[in-house]
Amino acid sequence: MPASEKDRISLLKTASVLALITIFYNIAEGFVSIFFGLEDETIALLGFGIDSYVEVISGIGIWHMIKRIKENKDSALPDRFERRALRITGTAFYILAVSLCATSIFNLYYRHIPETTLWGIIIALVSIVFMLVLTFYKIKVGRELNSQAIIADANCSKTCLYLSAILLLSSAGYEITGISWFDSAGAILIAALSLKEGREAFQKRKGTACGCQTCSS
């Protein structure tokens, strides 16, 4: 059942807060991940951290979208600001994917060994819990508002869960076995998801359907 005008305003405020929480969380997560990625020489954690900062740009576009919806402009097509944010986001994801693949191949060839991947395990676990909660409330708000745009954003954010799961598996794999290629394999999988995110950003910029919209909640 569609929300009343009073409920709609309240729900949109909640959606805006959730978008801001996502932005600031990604800033903090990115800083910590990049710091320990460089400190411990783990390419998977470093790539995960850089991805978090790309997500910040995307998050700003989402926050702007919610602001547009609050002004009764709930259009399926992104406006000029959102298209620009999506173009930057898509390009950054492509650059990240290529860089991670190149570095991973280099590390595999020279059998580079990280100092430790313990921080990758810790950060991944925190991220999984946070993203599960965030996705749940985004979907809840989107359904109550009957806003396909907000629901699509919530479903697309599930990619962050997949990234966290990859980081967790690769970090735990190396920490348990000591096999060097776990870290590089994790980075390559993160690159593959970054490539997918970049493609979807450009699709949304053109106003075509995002594959995430068909994800089950």
Short mmCIF file of C-alpha atoms in Angstrom, two decimals:
data_model
loop_
_atom_site.label_atom_id
_atom_site.label_comp_id
_atom_site.label_asym_id
_atom_site.label_seq_id
_atom_site.Cartn_x
_atom_site.Cartn_y
_atom_site.Cartn_z
CA MET A 1 0.00 0.00 0.00
CA PRO A 2 1.44 3.43 -0.97
CA ALA A 3 2.62 5.56 1.95
CA SER A 4 0.71 8.68 2.99
CA GLU A 5 2.33 12.05 2.31
CA LYS A 6 3.47 12.34 5.95
CA ASP A 7 4.90 8.82 5.92
CA ARG A 8 6.46 9.48 2.52
CA ILE A 9 8.40 12.48 3.82
CA SER A 10 9.59 10.46 6.83
CA LEU A 11 10.62 7.51 4.66
CA LEU A 12 12.50 9.76 2.24
CA LYS A 13 14.40 11.26 5.17
CA THR A 14 15.30 7.72 6.25
CA ALA A 15 16.41 6.88 2.72
CA SER A 16 18.57 10.01 2.66
CA VAL A 17 20.16 9.09 6.01
CA LEU A 18 20.86 5.55 4.75
CA ALA A 19 22.54 7.00 1.66
CA LEU A 20 24.73 9.28 3.80
CA ILE A 21 25.61 6.39 6.14
CA THR A 22 26.67 4.38 3.08
CA ILE A 23 28.90 7.24 1.88
CA PHE A 24 30.65 7.82 5.21
CA TYR A 25 31.02 4.10 5.91
CA ASN A 26 32.69 3.58 2.53
CA ILE A 27 35.06 6.48 3.22
CA ALA A 28 36.12 4.90 6.53
CA GLU A 29 36.25 1.38 5.11
CA GLY A 30 38.29 2.56 2.13
CA PHE A 31 40.84 4.35 4.31
CA VAL A 32 41.35 1.38 6.64
CA SER A 33 41.47 -1.14 3.78
CA ILE A 34 43.99 0.84 1.72
CA PHE A 35 46.16 1.49 4.79
CA PHE A 36 46.39 -2.18 5.77
CA GLY A 37 46.47 -3.30 2.14
CA LEU A 38 49.67 -1.28 1.64
CA GLU A 39 51.01 -2.11 5.11
CA ASP A 40 50.53 -5.87 4.71
CA GLU A 41 51.13 -5.92 0.94
CA THR A 42 47.82 -7.63 0.15
CA ILE A 43 46.46 -6.67 -3.26
CA ALA A 44 42.96 -8.03 -2.55
CA LEU A 45 42.50 -5.75 0.47
CA LEU A 46 44.00 -2.79 -1.40
CA GLY A 47 41.63 -3.33 -4.32
CA PHE A 48 38.71 -3.67 -1.92
CA GLY A 49 39.65 -0.32 -0.36
CA ILE A 50 39.90 1.47 -3.69
CA ASP A 51 36.55 -0.02 -4.69
CA SER A 52 35.05 1.50 -1.52
CA TYR A 53 36.10 4.98 -2.65
CA VAL A 54 34.57 4.42 -6.08
CA GLU A 55 31.38 3.43 -4.24
CA VAL A 56 31.53 6.82 -2.49
CA ILE A 57 31.12 8.57 -5.84
CA SER A 58 28.22 6.25 -6.67
CA GLY A 59 26.73 6.89 -3.21
CA ILE A 60 26.77 10.64 -3.77
CA GLY A 61 24.81 10.08 -6.98
CA ILE A 62 22.29 7.95 -5.07
CA TRP A 63 21.95 10.63 -2.36
CA HIS A 64 21.27 13.21 -5.09
CA MET A 65 18.70 10.85 -6.63
CA ILE A 66 16.83 10.61 -3.32
CA LYS A 67 16.91 14.40 -3.03
CA ARG A 68 15.35 14.56 -6.51
CA ILE A 69 12.63 12.10 -5.49
CA LYS A 70 11.86 14.28 -2.42
CA GLU A 71 11.20 17.12 -4.85
CA ASN A 72 8.55 14.93 -6.55
CA LYS A 73 10.78 14.18 -9.53
CA ASP A 74 10.77 10.38 -9.25
CA SER A 75 11.90 9.81 -12.82
CA ALA A 76 13.47 6.54 -13.92
CA LEU A 77 16.03 8.49 -15.94
CA PRO A 78 19.05 10.03 -14.15
CA ASP A 79 19.52 13.79 -14.35
CA ARG A 80 22.70 15.57 -15.45
CA PHE A 81 24.43 15.35 -12.03
CA GLU A 82 23.66 11.64 -11.71
CA ARG A 83 24.83 10.91 -15.27
CA ARG A 84 28.12 12.63 -14.54
CA ALA A 85 28.55 10.67 -11.30
CA LEU A 86 27.74 7.43 -13.14
CA ARG A 87 30.26 8.23 -15.88
CA ILE A 88 33.02 8.87 -13.32
CA THR A 89 32.01 5.77 -11.36
CA GLY A 90 31.98 3.54 -14.45
CA THR A 91 35.36 4.81 -15.67
CA ALA A 92 36.92 4.40 -12.21
CA PHE A 93 35.64 0.81 -11.97
CA TYR A 94 37.15 -0.02 -15.37
CA ILE A 95 40.53 1.48 -14.39
CA LEU A 96 40.43 -0.41 -11.08
CA ALA A 97 39.64 -3.70 -12.83
CA VAL A 98 42.54 -3.36 -15.29
CA SER A 99 44.97 -2.28 -12.54
CA LEU A 100 44.02 -5.16 -10.24
CA CYS A 101 44.34 -7.73 -13.02
CA ALA A 102 47.76 -6.42 -14.08
CA THR A 103 49.06 -6.31 -10.49
CA SER A 104 47.65 -9.76 -9.70
CA ILE A 105 49.34 -11.31 -12.75
CA PHE A 106 52.60 -9.64 -11.72
CA ASN A 107 52.26 -10.99 -8.16
CA LEU A 108 51.40 -14.48 -9.38
CA TYR A 109 54.40 -14.54 -11.70
CA TYR A 110 56.81 -13.42 -8.97
CA ARG A 111 54.96 -15.41 -6.25
CA HIS A 112 54.50 -12.38 -4.05
CA ILE A 113 53.52 -13.25 -0.48
CA PRO A 114 51.50 -10.82 1.72
CA GLU A 115 52.74 -10.12 5.23
CA THR A 116 49.35 -11.16 6.61
CA THR A 117 45.71 -11.13 5.52
CA LEU A 118 44.25 -11.01 9.03
CA TRP A 119 42.95 -7.48 8.54
CA GLY A 120 41.26 -8.58 5.33
CA ILE A 121 39.29 -11.15 7.33
CA ILE A 122 38.28 -8.61 9.99
CA ILE A 123 37.27 -5.90 7.50
CA ALA A 124 35.33 -8.38 5.35
CA LEU A 125 33.34 -9.68 8.33
CA VAL A 126 32.46 -6.15 9.46
CA SER A 127 31.48 -5.19 5.90
CA ILE A 128 29.26 -8.27 5.45
CA VAL A 129 27.30 -7.52 8.64
CA PHE A 130 27.01 -3.81 7.83
CA MET A 131 25.90 -4.36 4.22
CA LEU A 132 23.33 -6.99 5.20
CA VAL A 133 21.69 -4.57 7.63
CA LEU A 134 21.94 -1.64 5.21
CA THR A 135 20.50 -3.60 2.29
CA PHE A 136 17.60 -4.85 4.43
CA TYR A 137 16.55 -1.33 5.46
CA LYS A 138 17.03 0.11 1.96
CA ILE A 139 14.73 -2.54 0.50
CA LYS A 140 12.23 -1.99 3.31
CA VAL A 141 12.12 1.78 2.70
CA GLY A 142 12.02 1.32 -1.08
CA ARG A 143 9.04 -1.03 -0.85
CA GLU A 144 7.13 1.23 1.52
CA LEU A 145 7.73 4.16 -0.83
CA ASN A 146 6.99 1.97 -3.84
CA SER A 147 10.18 3.43 -5.36
CA GLN A 148 11.84 1.15 -7.91
CA ALA A 149 14.87 3.46 -7.93
CA ILE A 150 15.59 2.94 -4.22
CA ILE A 151 14.89 -0.81 -4.44
CA ALA A 152 17.26 -1.07 -7.41
CA ASP A 153 19.95 0.75 -5.40
CA ALA A 154 19.46 -1.69 -2.51
CA ASN A 155 19.71 -4.69 -4.83
CA CYS A 156 22.78 -3.27 -6.56
CA SER A 157 24.45 -2.80 -3.17
CA LYS A 158 24.38 -6.58 -2.83
CA THR A 159 27.48 -6.49 -5.02
CA CYS A 160 29.30 -5.09 -1.98
CA LEU A 161 28.33 -8.27 -0.14
CA TYR A 162 29.86 -10.38 -2.91
CA LEU A 163 33.04 -8.29 -2.79
CA SER A 164 33.24 -8.73 0.98
CA ALA A 165 32.70 -12.49 0.62
CA ILE A 166 35.51 -12.69 -1.94
CA LEU A 167 37.83 -10.72 0.34
CA LEU A 168 36.92 -12.98 3.26
CA LEU A 169 37.54 -16.20 1.32
CA SER A 170 40.82 -15.06 -0.22
CA SER A 171 42.13 -13.60 3.05
CA ALA A 172 41.10 -16.63 5.11
CA GLY A 173 42.44 -18.97 2.43
CA TYR A 174 45.90 -17.41 2.60
CA GLU A 175 45.91 -17.05 6.39
CA ILE A 176 45.00 -20.74 6.86
CA THR A 177 47.09 -22.34 4.11
CA GLY A 178 49.86 -19.82 3.39
CA ILE A 179 49.33 -20.39 -0.34
CA SER A 180 50.38 -17.15 -2.04
CA TRP A 181 47.95 -17.22 -4.98
CA PHE A 182 44.87 -16.85 -2.75
CA ASP A 183 45.48 -13.09 -2.44
CA SER A 184 45.95 -12.57 -6.19
CA ALA A 185 42.97 -14.78 -7.03
CA GLY A 186 40.81 -12.68 -4.70
CA ALA A 187 42.02 -9.50 -6.38
CA ILE A 188 41.17 -10.90 -9.84
CA LEU A 189 37.63 -11.76 -8.71
CA ILE A 190 37.25 -8.25 -7.23
CA ALA A 191 38.42 -6.91 -10.61
CA ALA A 192 35.75 -8.99 -12.38
CA LEU A 193 33.00 -7.58 -10.15
CA SER A 194 34.41 -4.06 -10.61
CA LEU A 195 34.16 -4.56 -14.36
CA LYS A 196 30.52 -5.61 -13.94
CA GLU A 197 29.80 -2.56 -11.74
CA GLY A 198 31.44 -0.28 -14.29
CA ARG A 199 29.31 -1.69 -17.11
CA GLU A 200 26.13 -1.29 -15.05
CA ALA A 201 27.06 2.32 -14.21
CA PHE A 202 27.27 3.17 -17.91
CA GLN A 203 24.01 1.31 -18.59
CA LYS A 204 22.22 3.34 -15.89
CA ARG A 205 23.76 6.53 -17.28
CA LYS A 206 22.11 5.75 -20.63
CA GLY A 207 18.83 5.03 -18.87
CA THR A 208 18.84 1.32 -19.74
CA ALA A 209 17.73 -1.24 -17.19
CA CYS A 210 20.27 -2.19 -14.55
CA GLY A 211 20.71 -5.91 -14.15
CA CYS A 212 20.46 -5.43 -10.40
CA GLN A 213 16.80 -4.50 -10.72
CA THR A 214 15.99 -8.11 -11.39
CA CYS A 215 17.78 -9.37 -8.30
CA SER A 216 15.63 -11.02 -5.73
CA SER A 217 15.40 -9.25 -2.41
#
